[in-house]
Coordinates of C-alpha atoms in Angstrom, one line a residue:
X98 CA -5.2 1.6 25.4
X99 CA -4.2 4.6 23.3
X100 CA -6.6 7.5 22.4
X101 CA -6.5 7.5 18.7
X102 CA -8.0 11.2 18.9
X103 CA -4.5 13.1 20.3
X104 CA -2.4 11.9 17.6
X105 CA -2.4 14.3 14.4
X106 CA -3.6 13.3 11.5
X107 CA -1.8 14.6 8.0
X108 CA -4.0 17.0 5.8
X109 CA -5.0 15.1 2.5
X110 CA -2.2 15.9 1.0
X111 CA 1.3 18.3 1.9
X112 CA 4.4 19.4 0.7
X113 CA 5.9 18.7 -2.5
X114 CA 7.6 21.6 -4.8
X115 CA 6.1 24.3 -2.6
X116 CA 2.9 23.0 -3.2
X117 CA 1.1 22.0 -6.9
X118 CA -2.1 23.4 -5.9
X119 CA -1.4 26.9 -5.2
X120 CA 1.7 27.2 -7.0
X121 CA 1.7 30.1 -9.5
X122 CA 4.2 29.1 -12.2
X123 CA 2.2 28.0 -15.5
X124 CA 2.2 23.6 -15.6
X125 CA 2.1 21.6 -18.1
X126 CA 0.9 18.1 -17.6
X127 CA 2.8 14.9 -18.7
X128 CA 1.9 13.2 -21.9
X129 CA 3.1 10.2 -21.2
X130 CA 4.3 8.2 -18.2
X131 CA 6.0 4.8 -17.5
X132 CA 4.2 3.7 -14.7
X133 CA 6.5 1.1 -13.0
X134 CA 5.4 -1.5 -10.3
X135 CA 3.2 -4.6 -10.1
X136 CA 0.3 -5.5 -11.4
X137 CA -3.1 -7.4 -11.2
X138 CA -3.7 -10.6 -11.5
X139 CA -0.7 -10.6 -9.6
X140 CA -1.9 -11.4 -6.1
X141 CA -0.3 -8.3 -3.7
X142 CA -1.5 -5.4 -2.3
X143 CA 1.2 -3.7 -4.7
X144 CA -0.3 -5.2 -7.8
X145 CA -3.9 -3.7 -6.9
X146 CA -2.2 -0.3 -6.1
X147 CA -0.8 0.2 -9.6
X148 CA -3.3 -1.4 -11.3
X149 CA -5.9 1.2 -9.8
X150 CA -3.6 4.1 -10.3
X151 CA -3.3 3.3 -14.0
X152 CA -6.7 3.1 -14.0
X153 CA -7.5 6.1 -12.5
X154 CA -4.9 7.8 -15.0
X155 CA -6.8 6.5 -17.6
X156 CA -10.3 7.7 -16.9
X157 CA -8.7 11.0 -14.9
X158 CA -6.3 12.1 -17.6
X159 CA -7.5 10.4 -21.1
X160 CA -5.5 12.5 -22.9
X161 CA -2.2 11.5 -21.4
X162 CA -0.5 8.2 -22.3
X163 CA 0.3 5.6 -19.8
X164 CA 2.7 2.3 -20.3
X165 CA 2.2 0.5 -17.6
X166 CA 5.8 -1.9 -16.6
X167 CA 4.8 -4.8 -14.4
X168 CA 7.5 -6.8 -12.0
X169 CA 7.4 -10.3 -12.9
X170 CA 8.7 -12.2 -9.3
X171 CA 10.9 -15.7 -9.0
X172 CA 8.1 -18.2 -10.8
X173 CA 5.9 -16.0 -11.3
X174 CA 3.6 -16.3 -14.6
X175 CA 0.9 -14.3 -15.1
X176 CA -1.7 -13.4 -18.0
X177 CA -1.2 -9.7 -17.6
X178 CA -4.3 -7.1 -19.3
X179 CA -3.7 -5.5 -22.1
X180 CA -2.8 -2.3 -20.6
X181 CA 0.2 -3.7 -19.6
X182 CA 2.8 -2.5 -22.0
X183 CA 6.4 -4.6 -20.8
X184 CA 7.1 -6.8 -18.1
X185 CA 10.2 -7.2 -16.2
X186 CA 11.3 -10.0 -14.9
X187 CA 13.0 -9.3 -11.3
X188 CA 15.7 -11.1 -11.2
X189 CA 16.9 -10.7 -14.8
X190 CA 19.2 -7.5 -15.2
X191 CA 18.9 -7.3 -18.5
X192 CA 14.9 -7.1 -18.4
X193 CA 15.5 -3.5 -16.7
X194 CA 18.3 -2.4 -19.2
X195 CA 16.0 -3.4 -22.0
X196 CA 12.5 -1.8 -20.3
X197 CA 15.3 1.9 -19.8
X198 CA 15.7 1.3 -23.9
X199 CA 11.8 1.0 -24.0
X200 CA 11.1 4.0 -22.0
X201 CA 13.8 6.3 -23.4
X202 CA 12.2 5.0 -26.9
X203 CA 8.5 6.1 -25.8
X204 CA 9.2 9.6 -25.6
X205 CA 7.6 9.4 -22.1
X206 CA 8.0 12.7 -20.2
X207 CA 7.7 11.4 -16.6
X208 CA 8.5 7.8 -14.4
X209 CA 6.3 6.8 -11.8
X210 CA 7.8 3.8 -9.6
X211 CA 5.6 2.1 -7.2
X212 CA 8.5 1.0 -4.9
X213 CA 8.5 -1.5 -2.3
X214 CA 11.2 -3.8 -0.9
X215 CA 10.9 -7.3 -2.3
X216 CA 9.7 -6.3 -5.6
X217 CA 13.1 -5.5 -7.7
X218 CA 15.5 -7.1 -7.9
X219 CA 19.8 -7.4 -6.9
X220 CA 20.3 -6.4 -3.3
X221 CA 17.8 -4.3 -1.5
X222 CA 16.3 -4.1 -5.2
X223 CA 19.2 -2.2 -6.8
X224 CA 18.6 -3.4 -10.0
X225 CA 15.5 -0.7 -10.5
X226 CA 18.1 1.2 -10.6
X227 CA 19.3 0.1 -14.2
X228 CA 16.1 2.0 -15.4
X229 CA 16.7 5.0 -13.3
X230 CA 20.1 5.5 -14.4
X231 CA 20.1 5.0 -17.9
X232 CA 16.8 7.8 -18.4
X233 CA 17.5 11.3 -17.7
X234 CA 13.3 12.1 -17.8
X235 CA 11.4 13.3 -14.5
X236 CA 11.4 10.5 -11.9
X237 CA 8.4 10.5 -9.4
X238 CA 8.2 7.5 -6.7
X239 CA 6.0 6.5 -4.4
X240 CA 7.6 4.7 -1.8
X241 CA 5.3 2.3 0.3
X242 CA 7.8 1.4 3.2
X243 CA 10.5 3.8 4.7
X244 CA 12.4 2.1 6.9
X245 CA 13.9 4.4 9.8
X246 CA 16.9 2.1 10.8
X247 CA 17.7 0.4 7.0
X248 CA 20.7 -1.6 6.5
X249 CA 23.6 -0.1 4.4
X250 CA 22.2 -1.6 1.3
X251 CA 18.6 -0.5 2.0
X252 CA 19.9 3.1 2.7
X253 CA 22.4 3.7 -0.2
X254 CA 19.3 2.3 -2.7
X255 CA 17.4 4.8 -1.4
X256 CA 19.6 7.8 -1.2
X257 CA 20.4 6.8 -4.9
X258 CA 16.6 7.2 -5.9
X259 CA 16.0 10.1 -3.8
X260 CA 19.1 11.4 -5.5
X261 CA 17.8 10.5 -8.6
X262 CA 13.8 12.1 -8.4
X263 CA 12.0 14.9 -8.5
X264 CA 9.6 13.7 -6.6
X265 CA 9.1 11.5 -3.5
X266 CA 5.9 10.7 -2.7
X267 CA 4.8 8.9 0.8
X268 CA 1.2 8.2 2.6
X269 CA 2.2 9.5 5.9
X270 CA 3.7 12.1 7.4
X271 CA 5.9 10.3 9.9
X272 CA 7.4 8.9 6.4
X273 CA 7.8 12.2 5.2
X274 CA 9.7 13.1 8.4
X275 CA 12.0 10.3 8.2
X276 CA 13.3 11.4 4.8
X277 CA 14.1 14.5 6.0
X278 CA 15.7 13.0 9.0
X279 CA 17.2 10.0 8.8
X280 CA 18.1 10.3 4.6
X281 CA 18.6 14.2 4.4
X282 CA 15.8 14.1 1.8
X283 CA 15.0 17.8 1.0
X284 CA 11.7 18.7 2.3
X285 CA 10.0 20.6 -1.1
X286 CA 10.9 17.6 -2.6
X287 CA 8.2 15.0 -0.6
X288 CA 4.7 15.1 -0.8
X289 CA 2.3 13.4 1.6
X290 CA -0.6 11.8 -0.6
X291 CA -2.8 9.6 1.4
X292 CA -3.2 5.9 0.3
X293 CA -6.1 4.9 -2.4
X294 CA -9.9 3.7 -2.3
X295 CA -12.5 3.1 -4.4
X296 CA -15.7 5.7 -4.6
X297 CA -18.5 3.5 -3.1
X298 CA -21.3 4.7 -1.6
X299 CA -22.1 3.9 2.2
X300 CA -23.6 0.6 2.6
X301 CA -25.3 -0.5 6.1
X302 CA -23.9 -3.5 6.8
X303 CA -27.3 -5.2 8.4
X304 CA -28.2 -4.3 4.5
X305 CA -25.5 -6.0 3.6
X306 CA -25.3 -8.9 6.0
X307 CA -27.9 -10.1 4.5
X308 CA -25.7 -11.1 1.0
X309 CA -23.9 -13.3 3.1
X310 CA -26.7 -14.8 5.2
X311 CA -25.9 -13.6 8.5
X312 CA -28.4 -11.5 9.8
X313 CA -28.5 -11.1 13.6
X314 CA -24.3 -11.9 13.2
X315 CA -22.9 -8.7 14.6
X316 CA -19.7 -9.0 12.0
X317 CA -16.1 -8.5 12.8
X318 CA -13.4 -8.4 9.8
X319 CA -9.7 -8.3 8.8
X320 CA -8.9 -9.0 5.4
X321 CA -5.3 -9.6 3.4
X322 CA -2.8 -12.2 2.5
X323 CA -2.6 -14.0 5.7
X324 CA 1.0 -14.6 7.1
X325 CA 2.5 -14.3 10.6
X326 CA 2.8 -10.4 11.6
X327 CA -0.8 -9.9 11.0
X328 CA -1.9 -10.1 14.4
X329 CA -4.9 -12.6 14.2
X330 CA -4.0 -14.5 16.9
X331 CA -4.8 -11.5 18.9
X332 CA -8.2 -11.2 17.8
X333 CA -9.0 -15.1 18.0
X334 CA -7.6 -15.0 21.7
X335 CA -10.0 -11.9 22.2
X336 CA -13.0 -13.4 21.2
X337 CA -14.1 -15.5 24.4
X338 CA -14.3 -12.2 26.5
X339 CA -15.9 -10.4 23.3
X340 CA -18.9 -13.3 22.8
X341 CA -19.6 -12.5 26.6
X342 CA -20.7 -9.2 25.7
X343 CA -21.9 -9.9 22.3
X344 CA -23.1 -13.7 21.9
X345 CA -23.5 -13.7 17.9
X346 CA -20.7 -11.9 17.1
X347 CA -18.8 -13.7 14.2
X348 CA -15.1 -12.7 13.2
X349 CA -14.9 -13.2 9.1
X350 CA -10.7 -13.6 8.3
X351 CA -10.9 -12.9 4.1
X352 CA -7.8 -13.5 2.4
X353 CA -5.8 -16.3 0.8
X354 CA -2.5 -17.6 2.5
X355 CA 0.8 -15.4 1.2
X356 CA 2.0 -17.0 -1.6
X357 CA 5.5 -17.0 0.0
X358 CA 4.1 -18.6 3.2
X359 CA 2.6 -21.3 0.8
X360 CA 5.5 -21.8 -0.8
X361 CA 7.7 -22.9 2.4
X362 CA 5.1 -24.4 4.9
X363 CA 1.7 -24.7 2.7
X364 CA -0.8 -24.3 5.1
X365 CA 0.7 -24.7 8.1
X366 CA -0.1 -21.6 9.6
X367 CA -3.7 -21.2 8.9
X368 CA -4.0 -24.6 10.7
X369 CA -2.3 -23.3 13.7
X370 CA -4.8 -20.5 13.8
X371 CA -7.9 -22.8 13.3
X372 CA -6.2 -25.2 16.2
X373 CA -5.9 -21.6 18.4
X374 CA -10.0 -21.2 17.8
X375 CA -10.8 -24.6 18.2
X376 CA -8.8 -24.4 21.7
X377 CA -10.6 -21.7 23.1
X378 CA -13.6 -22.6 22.0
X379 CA -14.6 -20.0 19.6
X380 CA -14.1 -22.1 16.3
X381 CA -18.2 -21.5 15.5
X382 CA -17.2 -18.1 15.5
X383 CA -14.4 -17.4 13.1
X384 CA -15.7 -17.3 9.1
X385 CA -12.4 -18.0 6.6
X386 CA -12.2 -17.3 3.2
X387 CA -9.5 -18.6 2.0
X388 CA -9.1 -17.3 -1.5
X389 CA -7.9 -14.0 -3.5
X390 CA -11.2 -12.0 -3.7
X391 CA -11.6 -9.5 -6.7
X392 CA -12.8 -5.9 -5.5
X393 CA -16.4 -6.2 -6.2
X394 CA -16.7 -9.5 -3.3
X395 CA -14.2 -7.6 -1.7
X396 CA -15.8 -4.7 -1.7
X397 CA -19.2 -6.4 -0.3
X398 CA -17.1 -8.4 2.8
X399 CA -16.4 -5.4 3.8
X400 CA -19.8 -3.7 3.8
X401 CA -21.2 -6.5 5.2
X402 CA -18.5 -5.5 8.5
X403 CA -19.4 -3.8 12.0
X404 CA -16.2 -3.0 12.8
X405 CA -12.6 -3.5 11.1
X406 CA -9.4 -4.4 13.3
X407 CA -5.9 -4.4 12.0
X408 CA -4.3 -5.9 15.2
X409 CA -1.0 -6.1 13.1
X410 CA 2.5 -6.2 14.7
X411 CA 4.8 -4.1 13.2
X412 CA 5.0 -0.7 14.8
X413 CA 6.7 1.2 11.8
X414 CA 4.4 -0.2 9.2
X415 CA 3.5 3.3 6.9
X416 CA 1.3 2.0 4.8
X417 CA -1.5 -0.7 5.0
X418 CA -3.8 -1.2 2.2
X419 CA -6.5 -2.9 4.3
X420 CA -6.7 -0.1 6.8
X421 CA -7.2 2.4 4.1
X422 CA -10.0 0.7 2.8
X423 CA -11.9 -0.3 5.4
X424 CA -11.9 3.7 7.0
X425 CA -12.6 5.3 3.5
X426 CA -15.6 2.7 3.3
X427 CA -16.6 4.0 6.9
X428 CA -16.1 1.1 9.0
X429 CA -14.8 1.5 12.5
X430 CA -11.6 0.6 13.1
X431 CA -9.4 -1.4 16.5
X432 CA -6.0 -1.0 15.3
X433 CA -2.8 -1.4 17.0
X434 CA -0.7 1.9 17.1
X435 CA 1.6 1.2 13.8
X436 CA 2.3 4.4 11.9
X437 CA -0.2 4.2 9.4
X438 CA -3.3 3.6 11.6
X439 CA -2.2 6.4 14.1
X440 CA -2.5 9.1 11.8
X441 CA -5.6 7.8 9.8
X442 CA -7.5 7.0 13.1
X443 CA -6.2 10.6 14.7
X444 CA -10.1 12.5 13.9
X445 CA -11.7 9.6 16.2
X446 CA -12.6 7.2 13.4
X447 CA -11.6 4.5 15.6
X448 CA -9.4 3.0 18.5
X449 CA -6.1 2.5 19.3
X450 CA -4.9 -0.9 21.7
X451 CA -1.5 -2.0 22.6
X452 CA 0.5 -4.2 20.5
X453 CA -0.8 -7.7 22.0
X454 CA -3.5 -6.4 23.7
X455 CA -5.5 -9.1 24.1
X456 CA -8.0 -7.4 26.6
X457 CA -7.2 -4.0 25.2
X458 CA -8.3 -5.3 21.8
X459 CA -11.7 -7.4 23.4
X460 CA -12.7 -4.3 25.1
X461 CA -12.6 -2.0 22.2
X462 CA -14.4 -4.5 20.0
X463 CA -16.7 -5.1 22.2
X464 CA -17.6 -1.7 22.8
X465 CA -18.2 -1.0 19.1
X466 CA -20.2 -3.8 18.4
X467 CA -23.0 -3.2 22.0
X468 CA -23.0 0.7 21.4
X469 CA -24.8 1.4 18.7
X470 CA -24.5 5.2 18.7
X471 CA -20.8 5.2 19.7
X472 CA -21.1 2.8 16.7
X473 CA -22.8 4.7 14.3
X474 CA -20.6 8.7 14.9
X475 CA -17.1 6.3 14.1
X476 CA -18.6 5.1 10.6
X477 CA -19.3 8.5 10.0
X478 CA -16.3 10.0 11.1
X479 CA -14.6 7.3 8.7
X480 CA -16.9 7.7 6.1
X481 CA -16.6 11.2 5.5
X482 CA -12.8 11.8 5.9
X483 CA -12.7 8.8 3.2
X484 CA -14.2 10.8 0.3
X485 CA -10.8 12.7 0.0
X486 CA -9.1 9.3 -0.8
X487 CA -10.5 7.9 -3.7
X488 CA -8.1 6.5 -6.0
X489 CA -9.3 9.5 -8.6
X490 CA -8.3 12.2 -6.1
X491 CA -5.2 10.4 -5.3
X492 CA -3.7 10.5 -8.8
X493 CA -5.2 14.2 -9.8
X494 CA -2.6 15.4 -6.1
X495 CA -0.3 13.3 -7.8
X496 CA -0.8 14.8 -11.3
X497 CA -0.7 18.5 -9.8
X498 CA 2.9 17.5 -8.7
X499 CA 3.8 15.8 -11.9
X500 CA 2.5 19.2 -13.4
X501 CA 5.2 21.0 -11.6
X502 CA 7.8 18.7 -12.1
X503 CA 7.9 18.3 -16.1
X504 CA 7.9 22.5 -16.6
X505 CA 10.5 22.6 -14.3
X506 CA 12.7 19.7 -16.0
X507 CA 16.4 20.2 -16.8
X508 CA 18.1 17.3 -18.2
X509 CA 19.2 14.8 -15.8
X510 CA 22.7 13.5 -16.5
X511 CA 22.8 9.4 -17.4
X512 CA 24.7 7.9 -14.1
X513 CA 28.1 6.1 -14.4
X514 CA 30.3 4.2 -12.8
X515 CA 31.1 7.3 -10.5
X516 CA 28.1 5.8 -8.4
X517 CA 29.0 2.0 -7.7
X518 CA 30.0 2.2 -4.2
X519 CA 27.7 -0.2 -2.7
X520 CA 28.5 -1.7 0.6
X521 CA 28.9 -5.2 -0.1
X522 CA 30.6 -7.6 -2.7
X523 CA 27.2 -8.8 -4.5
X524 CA 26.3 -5.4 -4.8
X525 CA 29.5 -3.9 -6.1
X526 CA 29.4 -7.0 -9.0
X527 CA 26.0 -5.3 -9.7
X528 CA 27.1 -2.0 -10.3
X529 CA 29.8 -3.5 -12.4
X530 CA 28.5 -4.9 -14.4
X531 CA 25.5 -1.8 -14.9
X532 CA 29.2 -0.1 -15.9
X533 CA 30.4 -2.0 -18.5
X534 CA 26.5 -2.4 -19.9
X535 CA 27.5 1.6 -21.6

């Protein structure tokens, strides 16, 4: 079991430009920004990201202008809000030349890509960078994985964007250390701005419990898209030595299947799970909800929670979405030891367990959910480091940067074909054919 309290957490937010806030050169704000990634009623944690950073724009910044570009996947059709200004369909090359036309004809004075792996298209999701490429206006991205070992695709997509912005921004500073060490990123140009949440004020969850009708249930959540990786089969195989202690106890799994997962197996692996409970005998004690909540129900689950566990697998993970709520909304966390969760939990707004832990993770539940006190100082910790999160401090950090970014701009040159030495055949058809586009 890990002590989550010797592992340093990241100030709110660092670096970046020599940093916005205390930086003396006169800013200007953006006007206008293309805001590029998913968005709601798309159902990933990406799509509720962007949707609440545009927003937050909004209400933050009324008088500044934001088009809002949302990825359209394989399939995909969606009934997109208003505020959505283009879509862009991912596997359609043309849909980013045309969206770079759009943008260059908006007289928008700043990009802001929400970038994940999976969402654009081409190998390792080169084709974002048709838009890139053919606009020559500030480029900010937020980049929601960095890997530390990519493949040669992965890494030459990246060193291209890098190459490309002004401003990197990442959620952790282990990301932020992997730029610099593993991409040769320059350090002034990353800033570490902690992941989103909503402003809500502290609920007890007995007060909320009671929404739900399950007073008396000391409650245990994780919520998300389920798929393999998450680790609930952890916490199922947990919960006969955690109903020793704490004979009530209910774990509530909120989330609908992936729809990837559904796509290739339906829902074979939620059965498997529910097959894992009724084997150990613990079925009466697992609550699912298997559906795409909207933040409001969302919001309520997780009130109605005594303590949060992300018992997820991936030890590099950066960013989790899920995490970030559940501490800004001061629940007490059992996390494994990925990235993300060892710098959030660092203040003692939680505990770290082993990958797997099966006892590790029964123990630490456990503990939370008989100690009240012990129960009580973790919300608070949470609680209170959560209030410099909220999505409307998240994008004014970000604005400061953008700030420094657009007085600072000098043309950025349009690429060519000078730049279309990708690693492997596909790609190099790509950047071919991005060529001959000019």
């Amino acid at each position: 079991m890990y002590a989550a309290a010797d592992i340093r957490r990241p100030r709110p937010q660092t670096g970046g430009l020599g940093s916005a806030a205390g930086h003396s050169k006169k800013v200007t704000r953006p006007t206008r920004i293309a805001l590029i990634g998913n968005a709601l009623p798309r159902l990933c944690g990406l799509a509720a990201f962007t949707s609440h950073v545009y927003d937050a724009l909004v209400t933050c910044f009324p008088e500044c202008s934001i088009d809002h570009y949302a990825m359209v996947d394989p399939g995909g059709h969606y009934c997109f809000p208003e505020s959505v200004t283009r879509s862009i369909e991912q596997t359609d090359v043309q849909s980013y030349r045309y969206a770079a036309q759009a943008i260059r004809a908006s007289d928008a004075d700043l990009i802001w890509v929400q970038h994940e792996f999976g969402i654009f298209g081409g190998p390792a999701g080169c084709y974002l960078l048709q838009i890139l490429e053919q606009t020559d206006i500030p480029l900010a991205v937020s980049l929601h994985t960095v890997l530390e070992t990519p493949d040669s695709d992965q890494r030459e997509v990246i060193e291209r964007i890098a190459d490309r912005a002004a401003l990197l921004i990442v959620m952790a500073e282990r990301a932020r250390s992997i730029l610099i060490g593993s991409y040769g990123v320059c350090p002034a140009k990353i800033a570490v701005i902690p992941h989103g949440i909503p402003d809500r004020a502290y609920v007890e969850p007995a007060l909320a419990q009671r929404c739900f009708g399950l007073e008396e249930r000391p409650t245990i959540l994780t919520f998300g898209l389920l798929s393999p990786g998450k680790g609930i089969e952890t916490m199922i195989e947990a919960l006969p030595a955690i109903l020793k202690r704490c004979p009530s106890a209910l774990y509530a799994v909120i989330g609908a299947t992936h729809p990837h997962l559904l796509a290739s197996e339906n829902e074979a692996y939620r059965e498997r799970l529910q097959a894992l409970a009724t084997a150990l005998g613990v079925a009466g004690h697992v609550h699912w909800v298997n559906r795409f909540l909207c933040e409001a129900d969302l919001l309520e689950r997780i009130a109605a929670a005594d303590v949060y566990v992300t018992p997820y697998g991936n030890p590099a993970q950066i960013t989790s979405g899920a995490l970030a709520y559940a501490f800004g909304l001061g629940k007490p966390i059992v996390s494994t030891p990925y990235i993300h969760a060892c710098e959030l939990l660092a203040d003692g707004g939680g505990q770290l367990v082993s990958f797997g832990d099966v006892a590790g993770t029964a123990e630490a539940v456990a503990n939370l959910l008989t100690d009240n006190p012990l129960r009580a100082k973790t919300a608070e910790i949470a609680y209170a480091h959560g209030r410099s999160m909220t999505w409307h401090n998240m994008v004014r950090h970000a604005m400061d940067h953008f700030a420094l970014i657009t007085a600072a701009a000098a043309p950025v040159p349009v690429s060519t074909a000078r730049q279309a030495g990708f690693s492997n055949g596909a790609t190099r058809q790509v950047a071919l054919e991005f060529a001959a586009s000019y």
